[in-house]
CSV table of C-alpha atoms and ligand atoms in Angstrom, one decimal:
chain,number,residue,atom,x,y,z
A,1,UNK,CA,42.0,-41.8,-13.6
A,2,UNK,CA,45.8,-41.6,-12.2
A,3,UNK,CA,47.5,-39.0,-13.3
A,4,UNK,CA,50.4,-41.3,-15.5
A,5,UNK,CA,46.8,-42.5,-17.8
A,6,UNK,CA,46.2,-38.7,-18.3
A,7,UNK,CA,49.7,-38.1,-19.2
A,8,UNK,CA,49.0,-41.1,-21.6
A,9,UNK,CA,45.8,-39.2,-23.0
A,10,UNK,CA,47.1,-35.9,-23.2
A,11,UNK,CA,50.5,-38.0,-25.3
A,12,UNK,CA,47.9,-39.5,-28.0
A,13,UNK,CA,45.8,-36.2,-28.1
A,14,UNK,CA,48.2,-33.9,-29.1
A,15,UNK,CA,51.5,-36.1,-30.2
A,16,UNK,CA,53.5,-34.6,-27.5
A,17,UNK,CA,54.5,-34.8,-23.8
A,18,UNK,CA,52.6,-32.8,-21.3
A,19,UNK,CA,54.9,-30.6,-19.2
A,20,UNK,CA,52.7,-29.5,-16.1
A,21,UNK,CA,49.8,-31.5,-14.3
A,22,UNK,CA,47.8,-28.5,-12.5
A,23,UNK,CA,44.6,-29.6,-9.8
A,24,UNK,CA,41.7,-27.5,-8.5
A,25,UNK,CA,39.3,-29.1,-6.2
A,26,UNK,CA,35.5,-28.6,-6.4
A,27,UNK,CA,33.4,-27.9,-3.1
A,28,UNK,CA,31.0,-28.3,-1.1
A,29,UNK,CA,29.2,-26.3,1.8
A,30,UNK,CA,28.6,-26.7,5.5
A,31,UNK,CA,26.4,-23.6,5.9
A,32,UNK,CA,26.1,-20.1,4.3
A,33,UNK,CA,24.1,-20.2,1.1
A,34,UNK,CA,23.2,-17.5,-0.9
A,35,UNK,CA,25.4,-15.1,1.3
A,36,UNK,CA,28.1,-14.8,-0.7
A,37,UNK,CA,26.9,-12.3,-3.1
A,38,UNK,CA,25.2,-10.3,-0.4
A,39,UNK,CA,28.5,-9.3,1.7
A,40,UNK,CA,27.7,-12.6,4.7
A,41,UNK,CA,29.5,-15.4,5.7
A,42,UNK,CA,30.5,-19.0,3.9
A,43,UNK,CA,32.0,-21.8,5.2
A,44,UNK,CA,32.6,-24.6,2.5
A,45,UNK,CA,35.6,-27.0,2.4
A,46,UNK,CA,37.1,-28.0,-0.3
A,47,UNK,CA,36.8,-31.9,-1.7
A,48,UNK,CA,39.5,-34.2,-2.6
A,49,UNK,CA,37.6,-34.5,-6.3
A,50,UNK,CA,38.4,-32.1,-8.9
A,51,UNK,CA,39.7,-30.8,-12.2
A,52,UNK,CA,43.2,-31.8,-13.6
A,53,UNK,CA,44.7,-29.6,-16.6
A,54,UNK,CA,48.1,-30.7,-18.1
A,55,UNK,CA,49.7,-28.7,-20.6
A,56,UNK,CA,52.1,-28.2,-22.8
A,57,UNK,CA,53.5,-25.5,-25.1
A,58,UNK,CA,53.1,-26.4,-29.4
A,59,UNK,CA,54.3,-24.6,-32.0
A,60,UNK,CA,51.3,-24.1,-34.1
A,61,UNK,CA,50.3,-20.4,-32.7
A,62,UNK,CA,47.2,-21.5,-30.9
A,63,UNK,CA,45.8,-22.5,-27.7
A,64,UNK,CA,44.1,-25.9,-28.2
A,65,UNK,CA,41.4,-27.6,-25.7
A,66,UNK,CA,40.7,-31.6,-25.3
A,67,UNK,CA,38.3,-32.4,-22.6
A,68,UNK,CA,38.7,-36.4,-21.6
A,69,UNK,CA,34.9,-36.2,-21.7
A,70,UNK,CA,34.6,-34.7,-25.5
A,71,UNK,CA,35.7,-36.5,-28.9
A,72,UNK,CA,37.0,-33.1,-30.2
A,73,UNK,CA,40.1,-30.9,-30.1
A,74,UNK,CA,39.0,-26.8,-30.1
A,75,UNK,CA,41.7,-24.5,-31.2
A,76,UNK,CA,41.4,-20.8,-31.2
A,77,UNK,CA,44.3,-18.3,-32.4
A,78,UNK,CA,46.3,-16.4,-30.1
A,79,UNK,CA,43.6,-13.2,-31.6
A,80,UNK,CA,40.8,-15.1,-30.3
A,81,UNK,CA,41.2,-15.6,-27.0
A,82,UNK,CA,38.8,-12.9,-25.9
A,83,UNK,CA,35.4,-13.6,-27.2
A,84,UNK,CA,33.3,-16.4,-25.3
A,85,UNK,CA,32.2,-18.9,-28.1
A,86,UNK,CA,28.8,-20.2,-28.9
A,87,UNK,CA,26.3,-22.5,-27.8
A,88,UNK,CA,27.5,-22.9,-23.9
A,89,UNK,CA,30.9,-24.5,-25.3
A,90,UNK,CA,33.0,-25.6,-22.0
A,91,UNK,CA,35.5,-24.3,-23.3
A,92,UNK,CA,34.3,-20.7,-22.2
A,93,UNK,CA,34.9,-21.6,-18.4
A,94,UNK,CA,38.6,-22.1,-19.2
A,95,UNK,CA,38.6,-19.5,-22.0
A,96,UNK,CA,37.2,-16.9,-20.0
A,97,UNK,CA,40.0,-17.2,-17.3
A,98,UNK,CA,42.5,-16.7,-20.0
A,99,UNK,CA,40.9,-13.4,-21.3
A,100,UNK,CA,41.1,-11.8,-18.0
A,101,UNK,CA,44.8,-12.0,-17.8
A,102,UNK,CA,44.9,-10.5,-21.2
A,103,UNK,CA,42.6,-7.9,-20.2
A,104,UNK,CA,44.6,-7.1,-17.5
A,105,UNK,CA,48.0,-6.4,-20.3
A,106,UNK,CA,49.5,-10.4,-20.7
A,107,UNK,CA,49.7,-11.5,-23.7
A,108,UNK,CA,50.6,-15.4,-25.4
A,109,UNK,CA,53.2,-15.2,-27.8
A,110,UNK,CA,53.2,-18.9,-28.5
A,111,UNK,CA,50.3,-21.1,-28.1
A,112,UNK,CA,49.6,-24.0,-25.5
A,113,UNK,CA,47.7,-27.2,-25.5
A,114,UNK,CA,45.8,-28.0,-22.9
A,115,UNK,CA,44.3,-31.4,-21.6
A,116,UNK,CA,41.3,-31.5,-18.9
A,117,UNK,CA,39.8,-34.2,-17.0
A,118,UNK,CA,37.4,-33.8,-13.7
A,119,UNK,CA,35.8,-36.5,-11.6
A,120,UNK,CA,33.5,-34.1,-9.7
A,121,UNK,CA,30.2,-36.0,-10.6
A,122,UNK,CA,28.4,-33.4,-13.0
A,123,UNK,CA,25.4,-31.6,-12.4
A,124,UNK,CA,25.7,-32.4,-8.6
A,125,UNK,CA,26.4,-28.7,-7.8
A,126,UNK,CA,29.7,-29.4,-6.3
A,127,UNK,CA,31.7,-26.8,-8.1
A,128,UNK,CA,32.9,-28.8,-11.2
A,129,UNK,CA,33.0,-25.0,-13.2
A,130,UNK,CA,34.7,-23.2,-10.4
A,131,UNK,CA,37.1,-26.5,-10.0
A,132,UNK,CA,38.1,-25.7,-14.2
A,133,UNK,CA,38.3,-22.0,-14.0
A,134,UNK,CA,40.5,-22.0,-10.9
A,135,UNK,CA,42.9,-24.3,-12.2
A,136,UNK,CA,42.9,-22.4,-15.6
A,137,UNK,CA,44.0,-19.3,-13.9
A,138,UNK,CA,46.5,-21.1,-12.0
A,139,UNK,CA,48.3,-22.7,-14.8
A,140,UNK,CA,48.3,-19.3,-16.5
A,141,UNK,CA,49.1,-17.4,-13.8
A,142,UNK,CA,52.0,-19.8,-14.2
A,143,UNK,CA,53.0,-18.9,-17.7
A,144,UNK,CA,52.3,-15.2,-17.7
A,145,UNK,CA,54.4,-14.8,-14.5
A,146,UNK,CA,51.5,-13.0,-13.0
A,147,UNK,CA,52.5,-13.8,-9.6
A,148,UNK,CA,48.7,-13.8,-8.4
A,149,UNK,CA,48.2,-14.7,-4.9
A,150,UNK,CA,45.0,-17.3,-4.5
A,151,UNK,CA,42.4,-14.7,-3.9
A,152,UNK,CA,43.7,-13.3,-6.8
A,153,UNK,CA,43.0,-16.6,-8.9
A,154,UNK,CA,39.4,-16.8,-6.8
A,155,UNK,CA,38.4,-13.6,-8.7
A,156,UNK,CA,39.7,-14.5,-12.0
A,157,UNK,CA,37.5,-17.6,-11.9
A,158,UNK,CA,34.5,-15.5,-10.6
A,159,UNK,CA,34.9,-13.0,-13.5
A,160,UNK,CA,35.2,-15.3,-16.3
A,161,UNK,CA,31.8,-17.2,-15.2
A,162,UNK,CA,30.2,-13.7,-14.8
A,163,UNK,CA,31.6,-12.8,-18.3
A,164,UNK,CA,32.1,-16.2,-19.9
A,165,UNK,CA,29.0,-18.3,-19.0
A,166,UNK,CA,26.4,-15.4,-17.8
A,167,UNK,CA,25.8,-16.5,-14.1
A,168,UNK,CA,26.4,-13.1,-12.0
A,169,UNK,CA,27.4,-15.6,-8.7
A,170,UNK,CA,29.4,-15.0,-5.8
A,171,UNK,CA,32.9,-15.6,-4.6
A,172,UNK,CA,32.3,-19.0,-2.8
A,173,UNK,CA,33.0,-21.5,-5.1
A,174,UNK,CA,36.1,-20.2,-6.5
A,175,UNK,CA,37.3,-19.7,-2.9
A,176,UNK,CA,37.2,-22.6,-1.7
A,177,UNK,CA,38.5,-24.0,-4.8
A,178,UNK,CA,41.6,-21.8,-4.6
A,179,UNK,CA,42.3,-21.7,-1.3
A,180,UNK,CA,40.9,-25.0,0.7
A,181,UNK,CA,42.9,-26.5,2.9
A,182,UNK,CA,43.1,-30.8,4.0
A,183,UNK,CA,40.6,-31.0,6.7
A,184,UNK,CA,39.7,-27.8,6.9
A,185,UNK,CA,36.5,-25.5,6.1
A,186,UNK,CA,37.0,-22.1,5.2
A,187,UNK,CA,35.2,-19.2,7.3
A,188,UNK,CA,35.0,-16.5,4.7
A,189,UNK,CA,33.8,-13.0,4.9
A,190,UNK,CA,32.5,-12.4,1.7
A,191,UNK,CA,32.7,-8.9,2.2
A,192,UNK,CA,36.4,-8.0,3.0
A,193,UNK,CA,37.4,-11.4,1.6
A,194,UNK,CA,38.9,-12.2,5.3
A,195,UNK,CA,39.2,-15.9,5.9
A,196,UNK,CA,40.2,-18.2,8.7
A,197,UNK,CA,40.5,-21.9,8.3
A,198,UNK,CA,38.3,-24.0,10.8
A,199,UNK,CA,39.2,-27.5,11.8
A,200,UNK,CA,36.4,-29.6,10.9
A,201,UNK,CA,37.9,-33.2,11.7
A,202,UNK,CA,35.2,-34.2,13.7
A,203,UNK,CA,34.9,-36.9,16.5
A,204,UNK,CA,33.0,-39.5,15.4
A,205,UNK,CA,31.2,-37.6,12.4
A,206,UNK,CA,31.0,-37.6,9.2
A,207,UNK,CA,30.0,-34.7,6.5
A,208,UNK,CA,28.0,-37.2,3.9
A,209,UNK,CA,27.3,-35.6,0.7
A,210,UNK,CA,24.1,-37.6,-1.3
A,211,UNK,CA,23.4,-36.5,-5.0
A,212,UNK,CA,19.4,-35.9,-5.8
A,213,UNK,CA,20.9,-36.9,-9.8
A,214,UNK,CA,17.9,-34.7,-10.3
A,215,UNK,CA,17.2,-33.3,-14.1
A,216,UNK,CA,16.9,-29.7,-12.9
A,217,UNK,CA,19.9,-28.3,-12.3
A,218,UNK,CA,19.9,-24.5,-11.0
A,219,UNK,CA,20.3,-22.9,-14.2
A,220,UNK,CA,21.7,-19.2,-14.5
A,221,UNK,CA,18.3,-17.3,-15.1
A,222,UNK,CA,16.8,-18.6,-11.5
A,223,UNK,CA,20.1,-17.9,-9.9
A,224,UNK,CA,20.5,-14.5,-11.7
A,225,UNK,CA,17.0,-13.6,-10.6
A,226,UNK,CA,17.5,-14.2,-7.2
A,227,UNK,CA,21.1,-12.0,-7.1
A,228,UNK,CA,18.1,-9.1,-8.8
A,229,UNK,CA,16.0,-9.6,-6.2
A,230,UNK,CA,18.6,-9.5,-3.3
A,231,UNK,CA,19.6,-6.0,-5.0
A,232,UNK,CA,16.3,-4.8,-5.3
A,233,UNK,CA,15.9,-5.2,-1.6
A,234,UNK,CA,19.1,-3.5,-0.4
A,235,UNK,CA,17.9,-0.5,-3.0
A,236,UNK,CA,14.2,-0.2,-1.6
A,237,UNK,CA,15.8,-0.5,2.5
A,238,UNK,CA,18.1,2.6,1.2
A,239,UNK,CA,15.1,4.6,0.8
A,240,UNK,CA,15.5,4.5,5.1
A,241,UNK,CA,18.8,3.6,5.3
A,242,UNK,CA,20.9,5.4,2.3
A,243,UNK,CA,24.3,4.1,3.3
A,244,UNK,CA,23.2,0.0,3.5
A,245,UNK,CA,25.6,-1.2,1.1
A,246,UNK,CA,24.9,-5.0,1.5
A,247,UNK,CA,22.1,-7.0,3.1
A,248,UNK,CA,24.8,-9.1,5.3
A,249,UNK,CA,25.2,-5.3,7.1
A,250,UNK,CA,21.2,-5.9,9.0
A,251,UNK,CA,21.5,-7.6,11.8
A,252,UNK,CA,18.3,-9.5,12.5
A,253,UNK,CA,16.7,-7.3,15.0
A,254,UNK,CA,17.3,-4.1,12.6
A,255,UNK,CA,15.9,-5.9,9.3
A,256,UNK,CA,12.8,-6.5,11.6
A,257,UNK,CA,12.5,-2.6,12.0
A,258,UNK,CA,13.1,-1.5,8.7
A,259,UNK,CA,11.9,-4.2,6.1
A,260,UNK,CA,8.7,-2.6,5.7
A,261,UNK,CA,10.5,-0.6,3.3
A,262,UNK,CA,10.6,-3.5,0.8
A,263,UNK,CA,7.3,-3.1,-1.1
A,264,UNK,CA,8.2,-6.1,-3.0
A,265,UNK,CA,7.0,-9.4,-1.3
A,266,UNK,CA,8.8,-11.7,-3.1
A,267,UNK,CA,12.2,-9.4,-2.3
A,268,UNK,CA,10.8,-9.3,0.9
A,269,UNK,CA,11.3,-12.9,1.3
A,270,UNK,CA,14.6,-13.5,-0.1
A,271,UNK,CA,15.9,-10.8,2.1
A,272,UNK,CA,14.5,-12.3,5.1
A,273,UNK,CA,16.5,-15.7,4.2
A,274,UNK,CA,19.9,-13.7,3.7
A,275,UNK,CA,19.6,-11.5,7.2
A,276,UNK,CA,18.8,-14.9,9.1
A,277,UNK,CA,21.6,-17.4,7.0
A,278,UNK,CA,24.1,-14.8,7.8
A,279,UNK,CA,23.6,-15.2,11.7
A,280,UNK,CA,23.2,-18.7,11.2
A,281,UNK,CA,26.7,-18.8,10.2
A,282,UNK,CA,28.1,-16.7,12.4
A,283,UNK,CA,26.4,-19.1,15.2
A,284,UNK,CA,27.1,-21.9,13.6
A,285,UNK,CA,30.7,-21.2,13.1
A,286,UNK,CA,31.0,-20.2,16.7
A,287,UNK,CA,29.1,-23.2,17.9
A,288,UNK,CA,31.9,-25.8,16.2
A,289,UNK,CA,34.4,-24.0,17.5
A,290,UNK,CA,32.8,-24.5,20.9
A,291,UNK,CA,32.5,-28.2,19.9
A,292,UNK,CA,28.6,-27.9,19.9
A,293,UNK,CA,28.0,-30.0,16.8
A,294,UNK,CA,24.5,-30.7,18.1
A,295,UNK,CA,23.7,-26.9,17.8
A,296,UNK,CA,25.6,-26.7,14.3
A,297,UNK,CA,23.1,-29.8,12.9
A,298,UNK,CA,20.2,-27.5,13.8
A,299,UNK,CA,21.1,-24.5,12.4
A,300,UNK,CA,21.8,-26.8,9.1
A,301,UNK,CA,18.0,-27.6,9.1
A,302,UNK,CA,17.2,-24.3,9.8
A,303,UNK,CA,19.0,-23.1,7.1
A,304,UNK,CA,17.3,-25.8,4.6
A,305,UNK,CA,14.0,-24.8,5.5
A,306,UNK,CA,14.8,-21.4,5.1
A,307,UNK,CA,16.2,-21.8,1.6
A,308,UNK,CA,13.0,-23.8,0.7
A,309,UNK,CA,10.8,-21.5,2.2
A,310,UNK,CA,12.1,-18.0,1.6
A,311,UNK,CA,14.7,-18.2,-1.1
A,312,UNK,CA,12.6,-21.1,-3.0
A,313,UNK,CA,15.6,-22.9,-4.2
A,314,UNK,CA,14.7,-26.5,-3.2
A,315,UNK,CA,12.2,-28.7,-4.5
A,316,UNK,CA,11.1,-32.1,-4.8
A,317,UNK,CA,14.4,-34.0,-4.6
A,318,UNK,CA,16.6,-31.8,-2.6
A,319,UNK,CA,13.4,-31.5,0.0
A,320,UNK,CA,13.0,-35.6,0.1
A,321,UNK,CA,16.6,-35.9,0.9
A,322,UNK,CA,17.3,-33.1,3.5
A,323,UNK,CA,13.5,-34.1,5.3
A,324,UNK,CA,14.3,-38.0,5.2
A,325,UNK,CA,17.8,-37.8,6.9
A,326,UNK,CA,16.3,-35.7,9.7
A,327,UNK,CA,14.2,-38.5,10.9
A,328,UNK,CA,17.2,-40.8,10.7
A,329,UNK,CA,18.9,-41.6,14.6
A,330,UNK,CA,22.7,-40.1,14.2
A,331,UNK,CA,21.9,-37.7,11.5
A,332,UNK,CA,23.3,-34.1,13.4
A,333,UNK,CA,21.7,-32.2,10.7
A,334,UNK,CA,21.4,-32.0,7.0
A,335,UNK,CA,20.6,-29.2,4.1
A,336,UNK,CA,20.5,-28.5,0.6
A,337,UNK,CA,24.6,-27.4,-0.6
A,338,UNK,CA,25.3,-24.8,-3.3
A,339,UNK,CA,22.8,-22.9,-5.6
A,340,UNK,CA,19.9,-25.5,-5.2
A,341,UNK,CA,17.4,-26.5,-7.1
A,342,UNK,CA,19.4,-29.6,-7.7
A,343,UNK,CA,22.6,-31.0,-6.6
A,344,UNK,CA,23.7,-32.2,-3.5
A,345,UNK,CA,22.8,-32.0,0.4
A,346,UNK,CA,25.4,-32.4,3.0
A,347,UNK,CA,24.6,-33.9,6.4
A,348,UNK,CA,26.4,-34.3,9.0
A,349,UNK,CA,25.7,-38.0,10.3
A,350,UNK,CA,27.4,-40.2,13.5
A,351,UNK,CA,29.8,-42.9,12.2
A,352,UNK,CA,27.6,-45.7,13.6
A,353,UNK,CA,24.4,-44.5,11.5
A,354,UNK,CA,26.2,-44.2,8.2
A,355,UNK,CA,24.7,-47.6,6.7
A,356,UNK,CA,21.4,-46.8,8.3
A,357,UNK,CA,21.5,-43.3,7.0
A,358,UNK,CA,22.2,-44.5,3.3
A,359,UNK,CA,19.8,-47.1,3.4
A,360,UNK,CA,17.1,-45.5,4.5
A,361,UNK,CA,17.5,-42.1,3.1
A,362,UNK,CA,18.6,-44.0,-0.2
A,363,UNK,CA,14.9,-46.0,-0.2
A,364,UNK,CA,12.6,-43.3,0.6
A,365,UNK,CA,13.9,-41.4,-1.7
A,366,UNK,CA,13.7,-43.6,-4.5
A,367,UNK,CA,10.1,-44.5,-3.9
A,368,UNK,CA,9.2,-40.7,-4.1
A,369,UNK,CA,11.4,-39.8,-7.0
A,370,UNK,CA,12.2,-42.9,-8.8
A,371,UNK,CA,15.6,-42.3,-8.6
A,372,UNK,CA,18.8,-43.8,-7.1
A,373,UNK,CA,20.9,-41.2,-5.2
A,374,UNK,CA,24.5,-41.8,-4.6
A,375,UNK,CA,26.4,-40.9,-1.3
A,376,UNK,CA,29.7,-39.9,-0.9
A,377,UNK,CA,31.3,-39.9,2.6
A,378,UNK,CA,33.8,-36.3,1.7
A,379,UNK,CA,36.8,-36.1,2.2
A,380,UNK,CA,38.4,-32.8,2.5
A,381,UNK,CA,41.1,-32.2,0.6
A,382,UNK,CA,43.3,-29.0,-0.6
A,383,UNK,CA,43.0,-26.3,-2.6
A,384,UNK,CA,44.4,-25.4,-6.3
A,385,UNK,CA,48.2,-27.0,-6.7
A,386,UNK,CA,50.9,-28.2,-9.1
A,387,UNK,CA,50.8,-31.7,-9.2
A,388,UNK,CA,54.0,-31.9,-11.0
B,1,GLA,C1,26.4,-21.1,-6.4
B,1,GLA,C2,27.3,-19.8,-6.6
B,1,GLA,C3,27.9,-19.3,-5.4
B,1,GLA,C4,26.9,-19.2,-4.2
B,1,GLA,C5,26.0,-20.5,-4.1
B,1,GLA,C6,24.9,-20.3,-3.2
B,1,GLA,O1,27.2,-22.1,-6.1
B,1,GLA,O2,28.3,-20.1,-7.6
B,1,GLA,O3,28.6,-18.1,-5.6
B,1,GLA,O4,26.1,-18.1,-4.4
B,1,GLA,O5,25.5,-20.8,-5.4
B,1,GLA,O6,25.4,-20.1,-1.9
């Protein structure tokens, strides 16, 4: 939708003109999963598909919420703007951003409405929630006169989904959201919250997202479980190394001395993913830089096969797409993107083996799955902004 026919939505929703258009992009990432919330390395980019929010102020004392993709209108009182509300209601991703500014001593003294519409495809793991709390706590950063830098905004977005919709995730998605930049992916350190922003306009090559449209999406208890059993990890390593704080601090070789201390095989395992995906970001970081693209496809796989065979967050229809593309001529590398179960991969793939890639990745995995996937060549566009 342009943004003149959401103008037009949000004028026959609410009788009134909106007075700010506000965008936050969703994501998607090249390599780094499951680091975030263990003090590693990302390196997502952010996509030129998103969430808009337009708003206006109203003079009936309340915030009210219309999602383009929901008949109703939900309005709460300026008194209610703290409590999540039942039943998984959207309206708790924006809702939750809102309560942490009043946490922090803002408060509304007039209400707002507020008009949202997202063409991130949904369920695809692509960051549609991050997308809606980031530009929620931009527009209010806005009207409380917060002055909030971006990281600022990334955190505010991370604590209302901790909070708001119960998934205890890292800082990634809100990141990249807030602060991604045209053409560029975002090398962040998710422990000091450094970043630098990587060229990734690449000769010749493409990043190809394709959408598994699989039922299971990665839902918060099999995410939260595995954020338990990262911590339960670092806690039994501290019985031989008290001051670890985060399992990003092990470098390969001195995990391999010291794991023994995890008693727990299935912590063991999910450990042994995070120590090797943080390296295989630093590498594969370094290996772009150095224009080795070749190096940074394998490190992709390796990093696939390492989230489906330590961390276990693959299955059936992530698994067919990653393993068909690798057989494909052109494809530089491919992997599962985001929380997993579900979603997307992203593949790197030569311009000249785009149609070949899409065919045949397309067929084989229909006839395993019985379903269509869709492919999206990304474009990678900027982070959280005024639109007007
Ligand atoms: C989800 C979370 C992120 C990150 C990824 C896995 O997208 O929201 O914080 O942990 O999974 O890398």
């Amino acid at each position: 939708m342009e943004v003149k026919e959401l103008k037009q939505a949000f004028a026959e929703a609410y009788k009134n003109e909106a007075e700010k258009v506000y965008f936050a992009p969703g994501r998607v990432n090249l390599i780094g999963e499951h680091t975030d919330y263990n003090g590693g390395h990302v390196f997502p980019c952010a996509l030129s598909f998103g969430t808009y929010l337009l708003l206006s102020k109203n003079d009936v004392q309340q915030v009210r919420f219309k999602s383009l993709n929901m008949p109703e209108i939900i309005g709460l009182n300026l008194d209610e703007l703290t409590t999540p509300l039942p039943n998984n209601s959207w309206v708790n991703y924006p809702l939750g951003c809102i309560a942490q500014y009043i946490k922090r001593g803002f408060s509304l003294t007039q209400g707002y409405d507020i008009l949202i519409w997202g063409n991130v495809p949904a369920g695809a793991g692509l960051s549609s929630s991050a997308a809606l709390e980031v530009v929620t706590a931009c527009a209010f950063n806005d009207i409380f006169g917060a002055g909030y830098d971006r990281t600022e905004l990334a955190k505010i977005g991370q604590l209302s989904e901790h909070e708001f919709a119960g998934v205890n995730c890292g800082i990634m998605d809100q990141f990249a959201s807030a602060q991604g930049a045209q053409d560029h992916a975002i090398y962040l350190d998710c422990a000091t919250l450094e970043f630098e922003l990587v060229p990734v306009k690449l000769e010749g090559v493409k990043v190809v997202i394709s959408n598994t449209h699989s039922p299971h999406k990665l839902d918060s208890g099999a995410y939260n479980d595995r954020v338990a059993q990262c911590t339960l990890a670092v806690n039994q390593l501290r019985t031989v190394k008290p001051e670890l704080k985060n399992l990003a601090e092990l470098s390969e070789a001195e995990f391999n001395q010291i794991k023994s201390a995890i008693t727990d095989p299935i912590a063991l395992k999910r450990a042994e993913h995070v120590v090797g995906e943080c390296q295989r970001t630093i590498d594969a970081v370094a290996a772009l830089k150095a224009g080795n693209i070749e190096l940074f496809g394998q490190l992709m796989c390796q990093s696939h096969v390492s989230l489906r065979d330590n961390y276990e967050v693959t299955g059936l229809h992530l698994d067919t797409l990653a393993e068909e593309a690798w057989k494909v001529d052109g494809v530089i590398g491919s992997r599962m993107t985001g929380g997993g179960f579900g979603g997307c991969t992203v593949s790197l793939v030569k311009d000249e083996a785009i149609a070949d890639f899409i065919e045949k990745v397309g067929a084989a995995y229909e006839a395993k799955t019985g379903i269509k996937a869709d492919f999206y060549v990304a474009e990678i566009g900027q982070g959280v902004h005024v639109v007007e």
